[in-house]
Short mmCIF file of C-alpha atoms and ligand atoms in Angstrom, two decimals:
data_model
loop_
_atom_site.label_atom_id
_atom_site.label_comp_id
_atom_site.label_asym_id
_atom_site.label_seq_id
_atom_site.Cartn_x
_atom_site.Cartn_y
_atom_site.Cartn_z
CA MET A 197 73.41 77.72 104.73
CA ALA A 198 73.14 74.14 106.34
CA LYS A 199 71.55 73.56 109.98
CA PHE A 200 70.59 70.93 111.67
CA LEU A 201 67.05 70.54 113.32
CA VAL A 202 67.55 68.43 116.62
CA GLN A 203 64.11 66.96 118.83
CA LYS A 204 63.73 65.53 122.26
CA SER A 205 64.81 61.61 121.65
CA GLU A 206 64.30 58.52 123.26
CA PRO A 207 67.32 57.36 125.30
CA LEU A 208 70.16 56.47 122.28
CA ASN A 209 70.42 52.66 121.72
CA GLY A 210 72.88 50.89 120.00
CA GLU A 211 76.08 50.49 118.42
CA VAL A 212 78.50 52.96 117.08
CA TYR A 213 82.17 52.55 115.16
CA ILE A 214 84.38 55.41 115.87
CA SER A 215 86.00 56.72 112.77
CA GLY A 216 89.73 57.55 112.47
CA ALA A 217 91.52 60.52 114.32
CA LYS A 218 91.01 64.10 112.91
CA ASN A 219 93.64 65.16 114.84
CA ALA A 220 96.13 62.24 114.21
CA VAL A 221 95.41 62.10 110.33
CA LEU A 222 96.29 65.84 109.66
CA PRO A 223 99.75 65.52 110.93
CA LEU A 224 100.57 62.36 109.08
CA MET A 225 99.11 63.87 105.71
CA ALA A 226 101.45 66.48 106.52
CA ALA A 227 104.46 64.57 107.35
CA ALA A 228 103.98 62.93 103.86
CA ILE A 229 106.17 65.93 102.72
CA LEU A 230 109.22 64.18 104.21
CA CYS A 231 109.16 61.27 102.37
CA ASP A 232 110.33 60.33 99.19
CA GLU A 233 108.50 57.72 98.68
CA LYS A 234 104.40 56.65 98.80
CA CYS A 235 102.95 56.74 102.32
CA VAL A 236 99.62 54.76 102.38
CA MET A 237 97.11 55.59 105.51
CA MET A 238 94.17 53.35 106.36
CA ASP A 239 91.14 54.56 108.60
CA VAL A 240 91.26 58.09 107.19
CA PRO A 241 88.11 59.93 107.81
CA ASP A 242 85.98 61.58 105.26
CA LEU A 243 85.78 65.03 106.74
CA ARG A 244 86.42 68.84 105.46
CA ASP A 245 89.55 69.43 107.23
CA VAL A 246 90.81 66.12 105.90
CA GLU A 247 89.88 68.04 102.32
CA VAL A 248 91.47 70.93 102.76
CA MET A 249 94.86 69.07 103.89
CA LYS A 250 94.65 67.16 100.70
CA ASP A 251 94.03 70.32 98.80
CA ILE A 252 97.00 72.27 100.62
CA LEU A 253 99.35 69.08 99.58
CA THR A 254 97.94 68.99 96.22
CA ALA A 255 99.30 72.54 96.20
CA LEU A 256 102.38 71.86 96.92
CA GLY A 257 103.00 69.13 94.15
CA ALA A 258 101.39 66.11 96.00
CA LYS A 259 99.99 63.28 93.98
CA ILE A 260 97.16 61.85 96.19
CA ASP A 261 94.92 58.94 95.36
CA ALA A 262 92.18 57.37 97.53
CA PRO A 263 91.97 53.54 95.91
CA GLN A 264 89.30 53.13 98.70
CA THR A 265 87.09 54.50 101.01
CA GLY A 266 89.15 55.37 103.91
CA THR A 267 92.42 55.00 102.30
CA LEU A 268 94.79 57.52 101.09
CA GLU A 269 98.06 57.34 98.92
CA ILE A 270 100.19 60.82 99.02
CA GLU A 271 103.06 61.03 97.11
CA PHE A 272 105.28 63.85 96.39
CA PRO A 273 106.76 63.29 92.71
CA ASN A 274 108.44 66.97 93.34
CA ILE A 275 107.65 69.62 95.81
CA THR A 276 106.92 72.63 93.30
CA THR A 277 106.13 75.75 95.78
CA ASN A 278 107.13 75.87 99.50
CA GLU A 279 104.42 78.28 99.97
CA ALA A 280 101.24 77.86 101.38
CA ASP A 281 98.44 79.02 99.77
CA TYR A 282 96.46 81.93 101.99
CA GLU A 283 92.83 80.59 100.79
CA LEU A 284 93.33 76.92 101.87
CA VAL A 285 95.46 77.85 105.15
CA ARG A 286 92.82 80.33 106.32
CA LYS A 287 90.54 77.85 106.92
CA MET A 288 92.43 75.47 108.76
CA ARG A 289 94.76 76.11 111.78
CA ALA A 290 96.17 72.70 111.27
CA SER A 291 97.41 74.10 107.94
CA ILE A 292 100.27 75.16 110.00
CA LEU A 293 101.49 71.55 110.10
CA VAL A 294 103.15 71.89 106.62
CA MET A 295 105.47 74.33 107.74
CA GLY A 296 108.21 71.91 109.48
CA PRO A 297 108.33 69.26 107.25
CA LEU A 298 108.74 71.80 104.15
CA LEU A 299 111.32 73.39 106.09
CA ALA A 300 113.17 70.23 106.88
CA LYS A 301 112.62 69.09 102.97
CA THR A 302 113.05 72.44 101.06
CA GLY A 303 115.11 74.57 103.33
CA ARG A 304 112.41 76.77 103.34
CA ALA A 305 108.15 77.37 104.16
CA ARG A 306 105.99 80.49 104.03
CA VAL A 307 102.94 79.85 105.07
CA HIS A 308 99.79 82.83 105.51
CA MET A 309 98.53 82.34 109.41
CA PRO A 310 96.15 79.91 110.40
CA GLY A 311 92.69 80.06 110.51
CA GLY A 312 90.40 77.84 112.10
CA CYS A 313 88.02 77.64 115.06
CA THR A 314 87.82 80.64 116.83
CA ILE A 315 89.21 79.52 120.61
CA GLY A 316 90.98 81.69 121.70
CA ALA A 317 94.18 83.48 120.39
CA ARG A 318 96.48 80.68 119.29
CA PRO A 319 99.39 81.66 118.61
CA ILE A 320 102.28 79.77 116.69
CA ASP A 321 105.23 81.46 119.17
CA LEU A 322 106.65 77.74 120.22
CA HIS A 323 106.45 76.25 116.18
CA LEU A 324 108.73 79.14 115.75
CA LYS A 325 110.84 79.10 118.55
CA GLY A 326 111.19 75.16 118.03
CA PHE A 327 112.07 76.10 113.88
CA GLU A 328 114.74 78.81 115.15
CA ALA A 329 116.02 76.52 118.08
CA LEU A 330 117.44 74.52 114.77
CA GLY A 331 118.97 76.64 113.07
CA ALA A 332 115.88 78.82 111.20
CA GLN A 333 115.96 82.18 110.58
CA VAL A 334 112.10 83.19 111.19
CA ILE A 335 110.34 86.54 109.24
CA GLN A 336 106.99 87.06 110.26
CA LYS A 337 105.31 90.05 107.73
CA ASP A 338 102.23 90.75 106.27
CA ASN A 339 100.52 87.83 108.13
CA TYR A 340 102.75 85.48 106.76
CA VAL A 341 105.32 83.18 108.50
CA GLU A 342 108.40 82.52 106.79
CA ALA A 343 111.37 79.92 108.07
CA ILE A 344 114.64 79.37 106.05
CA ALA A 345 116.98 76.96 107.34
CA PRO A 346 120.82 77.54 107.43
CA GLU A 347 122.87 76.77 104.94
CA GLY A 348 123.59 72.69 104.97
CA GLY A 349 120.09 71.95 106.50
CA LEU A 350 118.48 72.36 110.36
CA VAL A 351 120.73 71.33 113.13
CA GLY A 352 119.57 69.38 116.04
CA GLU A 353 118.61 70.61 118.98
CA SER A 354 117.41 71.16 122.76
CA VAL A 355 114.10 73.18 122.37
CA TYR A 356 111.62 73.41 125.68
CA LEU A 357 108.43 74.18 125.28
CA ASP A 358 106.78 76.95 127.78
CA PHE A 359 103.73 74.86 127.47
CA PRO A 360 102.94 71.20 126.05
CA SER A 361 101.23 73.00 122.30
CA VAL A 362 100.09 69.68 120.73
CA GLY A 363 101.19 71.39 116.84
CA ALA A 364 104.22 72.58 117.93
CA THR A 365 105.46 69.45 119.45
CA GLU A 366 104.43 67.97 115.87
CA ASN A 367 105.44 70.31 114.12
CA ILE A 368 109.03 70.46 115.73
CA MET A 369 109.57 67.13 115.80
CA MET A 370 108.71 66.63 112.09
CA ALA A 371 111.45 69.21 111.01
CA ALA A 372 113.81 67.80 113.02
CA ALA A 373 113.40 64.05 111.83
CA LEU A 374 115.45 65.50 108.85
CA ALA A 375 118.15 67.17 110.85
CA GLN A 376 121.53 66.52 111.27
CA GLY A 377 122.04 65.77 114.43
CA THR A 378 119.77 64.67 117.79
CA THR A 379 117.20 67.17 118.92
CA TYR A 380 115.38 67.00 122.25
CA ILE A 381 112.10 68.56 122.88
CA GLU A 382 111.43 69.02 126.74
CA ASN A 383 108.06 69.39 128.00
CA ALA A 384 106.62 68.07 124.72
CA ALA A 385 102.60 67.64 124.58
CA GLU A 386 102.21 63.56 125.02
CA GLU A 387 99.08 63.26 123.16
CA PRO A 388 98.42 60.04 121.65
CA GLU A 389 98.42 61.45 118.20
CA ILE A 390 101.87 62.19 118.94
CA VAL A 391 102.88 58.92 119.82
CA ASP A 392 100.83 58.24 116.19
CA LEU A 393 102.62 60.78 114.30
CA ALA A 394 106.02 59.45 116.00
CA ASN A 395 105.17 55.74 115.01
CA PHE A 396 104.45 56.82 111.24
CA LEU A 397 107.76 58.89 111.61
CA ASN A 398 108.97 55.90 112.28
CA LYS A 399 107.99 53.80 110.24
CA MET A 400 109.99 55.97 107.14
CA GLY A 401 113.13 55.63 108.76
CA ALA A 402 112.91 58.53 111.35
CA ARG A 403 114.54 57.55 114.48
CA ILE A 404 112.38 59.01 117.69
CA LYS A 405 111.88 57.57 120.63
CA GLY A 406 109.85 59.09 124.41
CA ALA A 407 106.64 60.07 122.18
CA GLY A 408 103.98 60.04 125.03
CA THR A 409 106.31 61.23 127.40
CA ASP A 410 107.31 64.84 128.10
CA THR A 411 110.62 64.28 126.75
CA ILE A 412 111.54 63.50 122.91
CA LYS A 413 114.72 62.82 121.19
CA ILE A 414 114.94 62.78 117.82
CA GLU A 415 118.19 61.91 116.10
CA GLY A 416 117.74 63.38 112.43
CA VAL A 417 118.19 61.20 109.44
CA LYS A 418 118.74 61.78 105.83
CA TYR A 419 116.18 59.92 104.00
CA MET A 420 112.71 58.87 104.64
CA ARG A 421 111.07 55.68 102.95
CA GLY A 422 107.16 55.13 101.99
CA CYS A 423 105.22 52.87 104.49
CA SER A 424 101.53 52.12 105.33
CA HIS A 425 99.93 53.11 108.51
CA THR A 426 96.30 52.35 110.33
CA VAL A 427 95.07 56.17 112.06
CA ILE A 428 94.40 55.71 115.79
CA PRO A 429 90.56 56.10 116.52
CA ASP A 430 89.57 59.40 117.13
CA ARG A 431 89.13 59.70 121.11
CA ILE A 432 87.56 63.32 120.86
CA GLU A 433 84.48 61.40 118.62
CA THR A 434 84.31 58.81 121.44
CA GLY A 435 84.23 61.10 124.19
CA THR A 436 81.26 62.75 122.35
CA PHE A 437 79.10 59.35 121.75
CA MET A 438 80.17 58.29 125.67
CA LEU A 439 78.56 61.79 126.59
CA ALA A 440 75.71 61.10 123.57
CA GLY A 441 74.57 57.93 125.81
CA ALA A 442 75.10 59.46 128.96
CA ILE A 443 73.02 62.79 128.46
CA THR A 444 69.99 60.43 127.01
CA ARG A 445 70.20 58.35 129.63
CA GLY A 446 70.99 55.61 126.93
CA GLU A 447 72.65 52.43 126.43
CA ILE A 448 75.18 52.23 123.94
CA LEU A 449 78.49 50.12 122.64
CA ILE A 450 81.12 51.80 121.38
CA ARG A 451 83.13 49.85 119.00
CA ASN A 452 87.22 50.51 117.95
CA VAL A 453 88.06 52.23 121.38
CA VAL A 454 91.31 52.34 122.46
CA PRO A 455 90.02 53.08 126.35
CA ASP A 456 93.93 54.17 127.41
CA HIS A 457 92.90 57.13 125.48
CA VAL A 458 89.51 58.21 127.07
CA LYS A 459 90.50 57.45 130.82
CA PRO A 460 89.62 61.01 131.66
CA ILE A 461 86.22 61.16 130.10
CA ALA A 462 85.33 57.67 131.65
CA ALA A 463 86.43 58.54 134.89
CA LYS A 464 84.34 61.79 135.31
CA LEU A 465 81.23 59.90 133.67
CA ARG A 466 81.45 57.13 136.17
CA GLU A 467 82.08 59.69 139.59
CA CYS A 468 78.76 60.92 137.96
CA GLY A 469 77.06 57.55 138.25
CA VAL A 470 77.06 56.49 134.27
CA ILE A 471 78.36 52.84 133.99
CA VAL A 472 81.75 52.56 131.46
CA GLU A 473 83.16 49.28 130.51
CA MET A 474 85.09 47.65 128.05
CA GLY A 475 83.76 44.51 126.51
CA ASP A 476 85.00 42.05 124.10
CA GLU A 477 83.14 44.22 121.43
CA GLY A 478 83.82 47.48 122.76
CA MET A 479 83.31 50.03 125.21
CA TYR A 480 79.33 49.70 126.78
CA VAL A 481 78.02 52.93 128.33
CA VAL A 482 75.04 52.50 130.20
CA ALA A 483 73.53 55.98 131.68
CA ASP A 484 69.98 54.23 132.69
CA ARG A 485 70.18 52.48 136.01
CA LYS A 486 70.58 55.14 138.76
CA PRO A 487 69.96 59.04 138.86
CA LEU A 488 73.31 60.72 138.25
CA THR A 489 74.91 62.87 140.15
CA SER A 490 77.24 66.49 139.50
CA THR A 491 81.22 66.63 138.84
CA ASP A 492 84.10 69.20 138.66
CA ILE A 493 86.36 69.25 135.58
CA LYS A 494 89.17 71.07 134.89
CA THR A 495 90.97 70.28 131.43
CA LEU A 496 94.22 69.58 131.58
CA PRO A 497 97.17 68.60 128.29
CA TYR A 498 96.75 64.89 127.94
CA PRO A 499 96.10 62.85 130.01
CA GLY A 500 94.36 65.26 131.62
CA PHE A 501 90.74 66.01 130.82
CA PRO A 502 90.64 67.11 127.02
CA THR A 503 89.96 70.55 126.49
CA ASP A 504 87.92 69.06 123.03
CA ILE A 505 85.04 67.57 125.26
CA GLN A 506 84.73 70.27 127.77
CA SER A 507 81.63 71.92 125.79
CA PRO A 508 79.89 68.17 125.39
CA PHE A 509 80.93 67.08 128.94
CA MET A 510 78.95 70.47 129.84
CA SER A 511 75.87 69.62 127.84
CA PHE A 512 75.40 66.76 129.92
CA LEU A 513 76.14 68.66 133.65
CA THR A 514 73.05 70.91 132.85
CA THR A 515 70.94 67.40 132.81
CA VAL A 516 71.77 66.22 135.98
CA GLU A 517 71.17 67.71 139.77
CA GLY A 518 73.32 69.63 142.05
CA SER A 519 75.87 72.10 140.92
CA SER A 520 78.98 71.40 138.91
CA THR A 521 82.29 73.33 137.90
CA VAL A 522 84.13 73.30 134.70
CA ILE A 523 87.52 75.19 134.38
CA GLU A 524 89.38 75.63 131.41
CA THR A 525 93.12 75.78 131.16
CA VAL A 526 93.88 75.18 127.69
CA PHE A 527 92.26 77.65 125.57
CA GLU A 528 91.27 81.02 126.97
CA ASN A 529 87.97 81.61 124.91
CA ARG A 530 86.23 78.30 124.87
CA PHE A 531 82.99 78.88 126.84
CA MET A 532 81.30 80.12 123.50
CA HIS A 533 78.58 77.50 123.76
CA VAL A 534 77.64 78.57 127.28
CA ALA A 535 75.34 81.98 126.12
CA GLU A 536 74.23 78.79 123.45
CA LEU A 537 73.09 76.14 126.16
CA ASN A 538 71.65 78.85 128.15
CA ARG A 539 69.19 80.27 125.50
CA MET A 540 68.52 76.70 125.99
CA GLY A 541 67.32 77.08 129.53
CA ALA A 542 71.00 75.80 131.18
CA ASN A 543 71.74 77.93 134.08
CA ILE A 544 75.50 78.39 133.85
CA LYS A 545 77.31 81.34 135.08
CA THR A 546 81.41 81.97 133.88
CA GLU A 547 83.84 84.25 135.54
CA GLY A 548 87.45 84.17 133.52
CA ASN A 549 88.02 80.20 132.97
CA LYS A 550 85.73 79.27 135.37
CA ALA A 551 81.88 77.66 134.78
CA LEU A 552 79.38 77.08 137.36
CA ILE A 553 76.46 74.45 136.21
CA ARG A 554 73.44 74.21 138.04
CA GLY A 555 72.25 71.12 136.44
CA GLY A 556 68.63 69.54 136.17
CA ARG A 557 66.63 72.45 135.09
CA GLY A 558 65.29 70.73 132.05
CA LEU A 559 66.61 72.34 128.90
CA GLU A 560 63.98 73.43 125.78
CA GLY A 561 64.86 73.76 121.72
CA ALA A 562 65.91 77.00 120.77
CA GLN A 563 67.86 78.73 117.82
CA VAL A 564 71.42 78.19 118.35
CA ILE A 565 74.64 78.85 117.00
CA ALA A 566 77.56 75.91 116.47
CA THR A 567 80.59 78.76 117.42
CA ASP A 568 83.29 75.77 117.31
CA LEU A 569 83.72 72.04 116.10
CA ARG A 570 83.04 70.79 119.49
CA ALA A 571 80.65 73.43 120.75
CA GLY A 572 78.65 72.43 117.68
CA ALA A 573 78.60 68.70 118.99
CA ALA A 574 78.05 69.68 122.69
CA LEU A 575 74.18 71.57 121.65
CA VAL A 576 73.84 68.86 119.14
CA LEU A 577 73.68 66.61 122.46
CA ALA A 578 71.89 69.26 124.20
CA GLY A 579 69.13 69.12 121.61
CA LEU A 580 68.90 65.71 122.00
CA VAL A 581 67.26 65.82 126.00
CA ALA A 582 65.92 69.71 125.06
CA LYS A 583 61.91 69.47 124.91
CA GLY A 584 60.68 70.74 121.36
CA THR A 585 63.43 71.38 118.54
CA THR A 586 66.65 72.85 118.63
CA GLU A 587 67.91 74.49 115.56
CA ILE A 588 71.77 74.80 114.78
CA SER A 589 73.45 76.86 112.08
CA GLU A 590 76.78 77.62 111.08
CA ILE A 591 77.12 73.57 111.15
CA TYR A 592 80.04 73.40 108.62
CA HIS A 593 82.19 74.00 112.15
CA ILE A 594 80.89 70.16 112.97
CA GLU A 595 81.39 68.69 109.29
CA ARG A 596 84.81 70.10 109.88
CA GLY A 597 85.57 66.94 112.43
CA TYR A 598 82.77 64.56 112.85
CA GLU A 599 82.43 61.97 110.12
CA HIS A 600 78.74 60.62 109.12
CA PHE A 601 77.79 62.45 112.51
CA VAL A 602 73.69 62.44 111.44
CA LYS A 603 74.14 58.72 110.02
CA LYS A 604 75.84 57.67 113.21
CA PHE A 605 73.25 59.85 115.51
CA LYS A 606 70.37 58.83 113.74
CA ASN A 607 71.38 55.15 113.79
CA LEU A 608 71.42 55.15 117.41
CA GLY A 609 67.80 56.43 117.43
CA ALA A 610 68.64 60.29 117.73
CA ASN A 611 65.94 62.44 116.12
CA ILE A 612 68.65 64.71 113.83
CA LEU A 613 67.61 66.21 110.53
CA ARG A 614 70.21 67.99 108.66
CA ILE A 615 68.42 70.81 106.09
CA ASP A 616 69.71 73.26 103.50
CA ASP A 617 68.00 76.40 104.04
C1 UD1 B 840 95.31 70.62 119.18
C2 UD1 B 840 94.14 69.98 118.73
C3 UD1 B 840 92.78 70.57 119.06
C4 UD1 B 840 93.06 71.11 120.68
C5 UD1 B 840 94.11 71.26 121.07
C6 UD1 B 840 94.50 70.93 122.39
C7 UD1 B 840 94.47 68.94 116.20
C8 UD1 B 840 94.81 69.53 114.53
N1 UD1 B 840 94.21 70.20 117.26
O1 UD1 B 840 95.32 72.08 118.45
O2 UD1 B 840 91.66 69.70 118.71
O3 UD1 B 840 91.97 71.22 121.30
O4 UD1 B 840 95.34 70.36 120.38
O5 UD1 B 840 93.98 69.80 123.02
O6 UD1 B 840 95.43 68.08 116.45
N2 UD1 B 840 99.64 77.90 121.90
C9 UD1 B 840 100.96 78.67 121.93
N3 UD1 B 840 101.57 79.01 121.06
C10 UD1 B 840 101.78 78.34 120.47
C11 UD1 B 840 101.07 76.88 120.25
C12 UD1 B 840 100.08 76.98 121.13
O7 UD1 B 840 100.63 79.77 123.50
O8 UD1 B 840 103.05 78.26 119.33
C13 UD1 B 840 98.71 77.63 122.78
C14 UD1 B 840 97.16 77.62 122.55
O9 UD1 B 840 97.09 79.33 122.08
C15 UD1 B 840 96.33 76.96 123.57
C16 UD1 B 840 97.60 76.03 123.83
O10 UD1 B 840 98.85 76.10 123.57
O11 UD1 B 840 95.84 77.74 124.49
C17 UD1 B 840 97.00 74.47 123.69
O12 UD1 B 840 97.13 74.71 121.85
P1 UD1 B 840 98.30 73.63 121.07
O13 UD1 B 840 97.69 72.47 121.75
O14 UD1 B 840 99.15 73.99 120.01
O15 UD1 B 840 96.61 73.36 120.23
P2 UD1 B 840 96.81 73.26 118.94
O16 UD1 B 840 97.88 71.91 118.23
O17 UD1 B 840 96.19 74.46 118.40
#
């Protein structure tokens, strides 16, 4: 199994270019199921999760080409099955996103309960509630879930989500795009990835309004044409590099950023004394001008502070003087990095969904485990400022979601090495 060896590094310095967003491209790829022609996607990151989604779509009958780096062409001459393979689906939770489009397009979808990061129970009840509201019959048996549309296809309806789930909003939006009549998703997720998906679907001929607000209106259409689309920059990768600059007290320029998408991260870093400024060339993060101070964060659905940046931010908070609290409200089991950071000498206590960080003690290298994708990134950040060497195992989690991770960090002066055991 491959590992990362991270050594205490000089303050990071230089430029980094942000890739297309993992969480945007996966639903876009699934949405290609709805389309009768070829869909072209640009700025597609080279990630393991993208490979898994390619395999899932290919098994469903897709013809996928990559004419050049970062470009994907997806076409479905035929949908050969409406069942997503267990071996593929168990690798990635986002594979559930094929369910809505398959159901809308073929009238039936059967998918194994998805896998992915172990950051909580992560049920799919809200996705299923949405399909049922559109008239589908949902059957759950032997770890499989099957949805069957009524004769004549799905029918538009109002769907209220108990929680603004990103995946459920995407799945229901895709299913409703080809339904008869109008669907309203209320208490919808407002994440930029939802807006990107709506823009993509609208280019294909869908009639979607309100994406990016808590109410999305979808007027069903009969046919979706091909289109081309550039994936939005990855706001979580952006946040990770903002924190890499901050934790090492460095000075970096981050290119290909949508500043609005990372507002809560920038606001919190500024509160701690980090300079975050947009210039003509991108976002400057400067953390070497004055001593930094503690802060409190609480994760929330967008536009609140992103849960995916909670663990990298916590690594940073271990390095500033004073006490900080972190409250996680989106996932119920997202503190697995705490034990690993404490092994590196951090002083973090948790109680339920609250963590108290007493910062400024100085970290030491240790053998730690990347328990999930973002926790893995958090440990790399900690390793950059810890005395000695930090050995991080189970890095396949990190490689699921960060493109050219080692190369980008090395370019900024980080001392990081990937080794195969
Ligand atoms: C997406 C992101 C993930 C991010 C998360 C929250 C992708 C591929 N992944 O995941 O990186 O951390 O949004 O910003 O885009 N829930 C239910 N029932 C459901 C669905 C969700 O109870 O049917 C709960 C989940 O258990 C969790 C919360 O809602 O506690 C948020 O989940 P959701 O927004 O659906 O996250 P994902 O779409 O899985």
